[in-house]
Coordinates of C-alpha atoms in Angstrom, one line a residue:
M1 CA -129.3 124.0 -88.9
S2 CA -132.0 121.5 -88.5
L3 CA -135.8 122.9 -89.4
T4 CA -138.5 121.7 -86.1
T5 CA -141.7 122.0 -87.6
S6 CA -144.6 122.5 -84.7
P7 CA -146.5 119.6 -84.6
P8 CA -150.8 120.7 -84.8
V9 CA -153.0 122.3 -83.7
P10 CA -155.9 119.6 -82.9
E11 CA -158.7 121.3 -83.8
T12 CA -161.5 121.4 -80.6
R13 CA -165.3 122.2 -80.2
A14 CA -166.9 124.7 -79.3
P15 CA -167.9 124.3 -75.0
A16 CA -170.5 123.4 -74.1
G17 CA -171.7 125.6 -71.9
A18 CA -171.0 128.8 -75.6
R19 CA -173.6 125.6 -77.9
R20 CA -176.0 126.4 -75.5
I21 CA -176.3 130.3 -75.1
T22 CA -175.8 130.1 -79.6
R23 CA -178.5 127.7 -79.9
A24 CA -180.7 129.1 -76.8
T25 CA -179.7 132.7 -78.7
G26 CA -181.1 130.6 -82.4
L27 CA -184.1 130.0 -80.6
A28 CA -184.9 133.3 -79.2
A29 CA -183.9 134.3 -82.8
A30 CA -187.2 132.6 -84.0
A31 CA -188.4 133.0 -81.8
G32 CA -188.4 136.9 -83.1
A33 CA -188.7 135.7 -86.2
L34 CA -192.6 133.6 -86.4
L35 CA -193.6 137.0 -83.7
V36 CA -193.2 138.9 -86.8
I37 CA -195.0 135.8 -88.7
V38 CA -197.6 136.2 -86.8
L39 CA -198.4 140.3 -87.7
L40 CA -197.9 139.9 -90.8
S41 CA -200.7 137.7 -91.3
L42 CA -203.3 139.2 -88.9
A43 CA -202.2 141.8 -92.1
V44 CA -201.7 141.1 -95.1
G45 CA -205.5 139.5 -96.6
A46 CA -207.6 141.0 -99.4
K47 CA -207.7 144.1 -97.8
P48 CA -204.7 144.9 -96.5
L49 CA -204.2 146.3 -93.1
S50 CA -201.5 148.6 -91.2
P51 CA -199.8 147.8 -88.1
G52 CA -202.5 150.3 -85.9
E53 CA -205.3 149.4 -87.8
V54 CA -203.8 145.3 -86.4
W55 CA -203.9 146.5 -83.2
Q56 CA -206.6 148.9 -83.0
G57 CA -208.6 145.6 -85.1
L58 CA -207.5 143.5 -81.9
V59 CA -208.5 145.8 -78.8
D60 CA -210.6 147.6 -81.1
E61 CA -214.6 146.7 -81.0
A62 CA -215.9 149.9 -83.3
S63 CA -212.8 149.7 -85.5
S64 CA -212.9 148.9 -88.4
G65 CA -210.5 146.0 -88.6
Y66 CA -212.1 144.9 -86.0
P67 CA -214.6 141.8 -87.6
V68 CA -211.5 141.2 -90.5
V69 CA -209.9 140.9 -87.6
H70 CA -211.2 138.9 -84.7
Q71 CA -213.0 136.3 -86.9
M72 CA -210.9 135.1 -89.9
R73 CA -207.2 137.1 -89.8
L74 CA -206.2 135.8 -85.8
P75 CA -208.6 132.9 -86.1
R76 CA -206.7 131.5 -89.5
T77 CA -203.4 132.9 -88.3
L78 CA -203.7 130.7 -84.5
L79 CA -204.4 127.7 -86.5
G80 CA -201.3 127.3 -88.0
L81 CA -199.4 127.8 -85.6
L82 CA -201.1 125.0 -84.4
V83 CA -200.4 122.9 -87.8
G84 CA -197.4 123.5 -88.2
M85 CA -196.6 123.0 -84.9
A86 CA -198.4 120.1 -84.5
L87 CA -197.1 119.4 -88.2
G88 CA -193.3 119.9 -87.4
L89 CA -192.7 118.2 -84.3
A90 CA -194.5 114.8 -86.7
G91 CA -192.0 114.9 -89.0
A92 CA -189.6 115.3 -86.5
V93 CA -190.5 112.5 -83.8
M94 CA -191.1 110.6 -87.1
Q95 CA -187.7 110.5 -88.2
S96 CA -186.2 110.0 -85.1
L97 CA -188.2 107.9 -84.4
T98 CA -187.8 105.0 -87.8
R99 CA -184.4 106.6 -88.4
N100 CA -185.2 107.5 -91.8
P101 CA -184.6 111.8 -92.7
I102 CA -186.8 111.5 -95.7
A103 CA -190.3 110.9 -93.1
D104 CA -192.5 112.9 -93.2
P105 CA -196.3 111.8 -92.0
G106 CA -198.0 113.9 -95.9
L107 CA -195.6 111.5 -97.5
L108 CA -196.0 108.1 -95.8
G109 CA -199.6 107.5 -95.3
I110 CA -199.7 109.1 -92.5
S111 CA -202.0 112.1 -93.5
A112 CA -203.6 110.0 -96.0
G113 CA -205.3 107.6 -93.3
A114 CA -206.5 110.2 -91.5
A115 CA -208.3 111.9 -94.5
A116 CA -209.4 109.1 -95.8
A117 CA -211.0 107.8 -92.2
V118 CA -212.8 111.5 -92.4
V119 CA -213.6 112.4 -95.3
S120 CA -215.6 108.3 -95.0
A121 CA -217.2 109.8 -91.8
I122 CA -218.3 112.6 -94.1
S123 CA -219.5 110.8 -96.6
F124 CA -220.7 107.8 -95.0
L125 CA -222.2 109.7 -92.2
G126 CA -223.0 112.9 -92.8
I127 CA -219.8 114.2 -90.9
V128 CA -218.7 117.6 -90.8
S129 CA -218.0 119.0 -87.3
F130 CA -214.5 118.4 -85.9
L131 CA -216.2 117.7 -83.3
G132 CA -217.3 114.4 -85.1
F133 CA -214.3 113.2 -86.7
V134 CA -211.2 114.8 -85.7
W135 CA -212.0 110.6 -83.4
F136 CA -211.7 109.3 -87.4
A137 CA -209.0 111.2 -88.2
L138 CA -206.7 110.0 -84.8
A139 CA -207.7 106.1 -85.3
G140 CA -207.0 106.7 -89.7
A141 CA -203.6 107.9 -88.7
G142 CA -202.9 106.0 -86.1
A143 CA -203.8 102.8 -88.3
V144 CA -201.4 103.8 -90.9
A145 CA -198.7 104.7 -87.8
V146 CA -199.1 100.8 -86.5
V147 CA -199.1 99.3 -90.0
L148 CA -196.7 101.5 -91.6
Y149 CA -194.1 100.5 -88.6
A150 CA -194.8 96.6 -89.0
V151 CA -194.8 96.2 -92.8
G152 CA -191.6 98.3 -92.8
G153 CA -190.0 95.9 -90.6
G154 CA -191.2 97.1 -87.8
R155 CA -187.4 97.6 -85.1
N156 CA -185.1 96.8 -88.6
A157 CA -187.3 98.6 -90.6
T158 CA -185.0 100.5 -93.3
P159 CA -185.4 103.8 -95.1
A160 CA -186.8 102.0 -98.3
R161 CA -188.0 99.6 -96.9
L162 CA -190.2 103.2 -94.7
A163 CA -190.1 104.8 -97.9
L164 CA -192.3 101.9 -100.4
A165 CA -193.9 100.9 -97.4
G166 CA -195.7 104.5 -97.2
S167 CA -195.3 105.0 -100.3
A168 CA -197.2 102.7 -101.6
L169 CA -200.7 103.5 -98.7
N170 CA -200.0 106.7 -99.6
A171 CA -201.0 105.7 -103.4
A172 CA -203.9 103.9 -102.3
L173 CA -205.7 106.2 -99.5
Y174 CA -205.5 109.2 -101.6
S175 CA -207.3 107.1 -105.0
Y176 CA -210.0 105.8 -101.8
V177 CA -210.2 109.4 -101.3
N178 CA -210.6 110.8 -104.6
A179 CA -212.5 107.7 -105.6
V180 CA -215.3 108.8 -102.3
Q181 CA -215.7 112.1 -103.9
L182 CA -216.3 111.4 -106.8
L183 CA -219.4 108.7 -106.3
D184 CA -220.5 111.8 -103.8
T185 CA -220.8 114.5 -106.1
A186 CA -222.7 116.1 -103.1
S187 CA -220.5 115.5 -100.5
L188 CA -217.5 117.3 -102.5
D189 CA -217.7 120.9 -102.7
R190 CA -217.3 120.6 -97.8
M191 CA -214.7 117.9 -98.9
R192 CA -212.4 119.6 -102.1
F193 CA -210.7 122.5 -100.7
W194 CA -210.5 119.8 -97.4
T195 CA -208.3 117.5 -98.6
V196 CA -205.6 120.1 -100.3
G197 CA -205.0 121.1 -96.9
S198 CA -206.5 125.2 -96.6
L199 CA -206.8 127.0 -93.8
A200 CA -209.2 129.8 -94.9
A201 CA -212.3 128.9 -93.7
A202 CA -210.5 128.2 -89.6
Q203 CA -213.2 129.4 -86.9
S204 CA -212.6 130.5 -83.4
A205 CA -214.5 126.8 -82.7
T206 CA -211.8 124.7 -84.4
V207 CA -208.5 126.4 -82.7
V208 CA -210.0 125.4 -79.7
R209 CA -211.2 122.0 -80.2
V210 CA -208.0 121.2 -81.7
A211 CA -205.4 123.5 -79.2
P212 CA -205.5 120.4 -76.2
F213 CA -204.8 117.4 -78.6
I214 CA -201.5 119.1 -80.3
A215 CA -200.9 120.2 -76.6
A216 CA -201.0 116.4 -75.5
G217 CA -198.7 115.6 -78.3
L218 CA -196.2 118.2 -78.2
L219 CA -196.1 117.6 -74.3
L220 CA -195.6 114.0 -76.0
A221 CA -192.9 114.7 -78.0
L222 CA -190.7 116.8 -76.0
A223 CA -190.9 114.5 -72.8
L224 CA -190.1 111.5 -75.9
A225 CA -186.3 113.8 -76.1
R226 CA -184.1 111.9 -74.4
P227 CA -185.1 108.4 -75.1
L228 CA -185.2 109.2 -79.0
N229 CA -181.5 110.2 -78.0
A230 CA -180.6 106.9 -76.5
L231 CA -182.4 105.0 -79.0
S232 CA -180.9 106.9 -81.6
M233 CA -176.9 104.9 -81.1
G234 CA -179.1 101.0 -80.3
D235 CA -182.1 99.4 -79.0
D236 CA -179.1 97.5 -76.5
A237 CA -177.6 101.0 -75.4
A238 CA -181.0 102.2 -74.6
R239 CA -181.4 99.7 -72.9
A240 CA -178.0 100.6 -71.1
L241 CA -178.6 103.6 -69.6
G242 CA -182.6 103.3 -68.9
T243 CA -184.6 103.3 -71.8
S244 CA -187.3 100.9 -73.1
P245 CA -186.9 100.9 -76.6
G246 CA -190.3 99.3 -76.4
R247 CA -192.2 102.0 -74.8
T248 CA -190.4 104.7 -76.1
R249 CA -191.7 103.6 -80.0
A250 CA -195.5 103.0 -79.0
V251 CA -195.0 106.3 -76.9
G252 CA -194.7 107.6 -80.1
I253 CA -196.6 106.2 -82.6
V254 CA -199.0 107.4 -80.1
T255 CA -197.7 111.5 -80.7
V256 CA -197.4 111.5 -84.2
T257 CA -200.8 109.9 -83.8
L258 CA -202.9 112.7 -82.0
L259 CA -200.1 115.4 -83.6
C260 CA -200.8 114.2 -87.6
G261 CA -204.2 113.1 -86.5
A262 CA -205.7 115.7 -85.0
A263 CA -203.3 118.9 -87.0
T264 CA -205.5 117.0 -89.9
A265 CA -208.7 116.8 -88.3
A266 CA -208.6 120.8 -88.6
C267 CA -207.4 121.8 -92.2
G268 CA -206.9 118.6 -94.4
P269 CA -203.6 117.1 -96.0
I270 CA -200.7 118.6 -95.4
V271 CA -197.7 117.9 -97.2
F272 CA -193.5 118.7 -96.7
V273 CA -193.4 120.7 -93.7
G274 CA -192.6 117.8 -90.8
L275 CA -189.9 117.2 -93.9
M276 CA -188.5 120.6 -94.1
V277 CA -188.4 122.4 -91.1
P278 CA -186.6 119.3 -89.4
H279 CA -184.0 118.7 -91.4
L280 CA -183.5 123.1 -91.9
V281 CA -183.2 122.8 -88.0
R282 CA -180.7 119.9 -87.9
A283 CA -178.0 122.2 -89.9
L284 CA -178.6 124.6 -86.5
T285 CA -178.4 122.5 -83.5
G286 CA -177.9 118.7 -84.4
P287 CA -179.4 115.4 -83.9
D288 CA -180.2 116.2 -80.3
L289 CA -183.8 116.3 -80.2
R290 CA -183.6 118.3 -77.1
W291 CA -182.7 121.1 -78.8
L292 CA -183.8 120.4 -82.6
L293 CA -188.2 119.4 -81.5
P294 CA -187.7 123.8 -79.8
Y295 CA -186.8 124.6 -83.2
C296 CA -189.2 122.4 -84.7
A297 CA -192.2 123.8 -82.7
V298 CA -191.3 127.7 -83.4
L299 CA -190.0 127.4 -86.9
S300 CA -192.5 125.4 -88.5
P301 CA -195.7 127.5 -87.9
A302 CA -193.4 129.9 -89.6
I303 CA -192.9 128.4 -91.8
M304 CA -196.4 127.3 -91.9
L305 CA -197.6 130.6 -91.1
G306 CA -195.0 132.3 -94.4
A307 CA -196.4 129.1 -96.8
D308 CA -200.4 130.9 -96.4
I309 CA -198.9 134.8 -96.6
L310 CA -197.9 133.7 -99.4
G311 CA -200.8 132.0 -101.7
R312 CA -202.8 134.7 -100.4
V313 CA -200.4 137.1 -102.1
L314 CA -199.7 135.2 -105.3
A315 CA -204.1 134.9 -106.4
R316 CA -205.1 138.1 -104.8
P317 CA -207.8 138.7 -104.8
S318 CA -208.5 135.2 -104.3
E319 CA -205.9 133.0 -102.2
V320 CA -203.5 129.4 -103.2
Q321 CA -204.2 127.1 -100.9
V322 CA -201.9 127.0 -97.6
G323 CA -201.6 122.9 -99.0
I324 CA -201.1 123.8 -102.1
V325 CA -197.9 125.9 -101.2
T326 CA -196.2 123.8 -99.1
A327 CA -196.5 121.6 -101.8
V328 CA -195.1 123.9 -104.7
L329 CA -192.0 125.3 -103.1
G330 CA -191.3 120.7 -100.6
G331 CA -191.1 118.9 -104.2
P332 CA -186.9 120.8 -104.5
V333 CA -186.9 120.4 -101.2
F334 CA -187.0 116.9 -101.5
L335 CA -186.1 115.6 -104.2
H336 CA -182.6 118.5 -102.7
F337 CA -182.4 115.8 -100.0
I338 CA -182.7 113.0 -102.6
R339 CA -180.1 113.8 -104.7
R340 CA -177.4 114.8 -101.1
R341 CA -178.4 111.3 -99.3
R342 CA -177.8 109.6 -103.4
A343 CA -174.2 112.0 -103.5
V344 CA -173.0 111.0 -99.6
N345 CA -174.1 107.1 -100.6
S346 CA -172.0 107.1 -102.9

């Protein structure tokens, strides 16, 4: 009697329709989680509010919670939503544009460029309003993005060269920021909370003024999804698919400049949000930016507001600034990514 073995069953992938449904369901769940965090952001603080008090504070001007919700927590929450979205999208675009999985506006000097320009405007020109220095932040972020791309090797840039160039720019620019603060003690109090990244001083006017810049960056980022997907296969393949590599890179730099510059102008430099979220999202969606970018636009604000809530709780009745919380949380995550990449490459 002969023994026969059945051929191995080939591994099958889920149909495209099923994958789309799964991703869409995950995106809806992420939006639901963001809504819960928004409600927590309105309720948690030095004076905790119940869900009923939050609702009354939103709709009833005569309620005791109305000044707390409308004047303090609602602008802070809306600004956290916008800034978190901007940083997450900027990180995803940078990682795709540079093919560097550890690219982040805060680590590669983009936020430092915006910070250096704003600190210069505050110290030397006496500018303190958002409308006054948002243009300085955009110019500083754009200049550093161009310099980083050129110094890192342009289209031949490698992750290692970009990381080294970004680290050098970051160190030099933050040294300049610290020097200006030490030499100009009159401006130090105005800058000290801003330079660590804070939502505590959020105002409705700032939210209204920063929203158009971040909305423009959001639209550009979403429009870049297909071109960046094509560019990830190489310049020749991108051209064959009808994508111009040069135009895609130029629009990518403009997008990162708008998102990072506006976010930094609004609440100071905040690191690691643009690094952590795209990595977490990529495990759910894969590298397809048509899904990765919408996920980042939803989950990045959730991380941002979650860090802000944590900062309010840890040092109550005072608080820890959100930029410090994201740095403490993001540092171990960054080291984990580095160790994982080293293990994969070895």
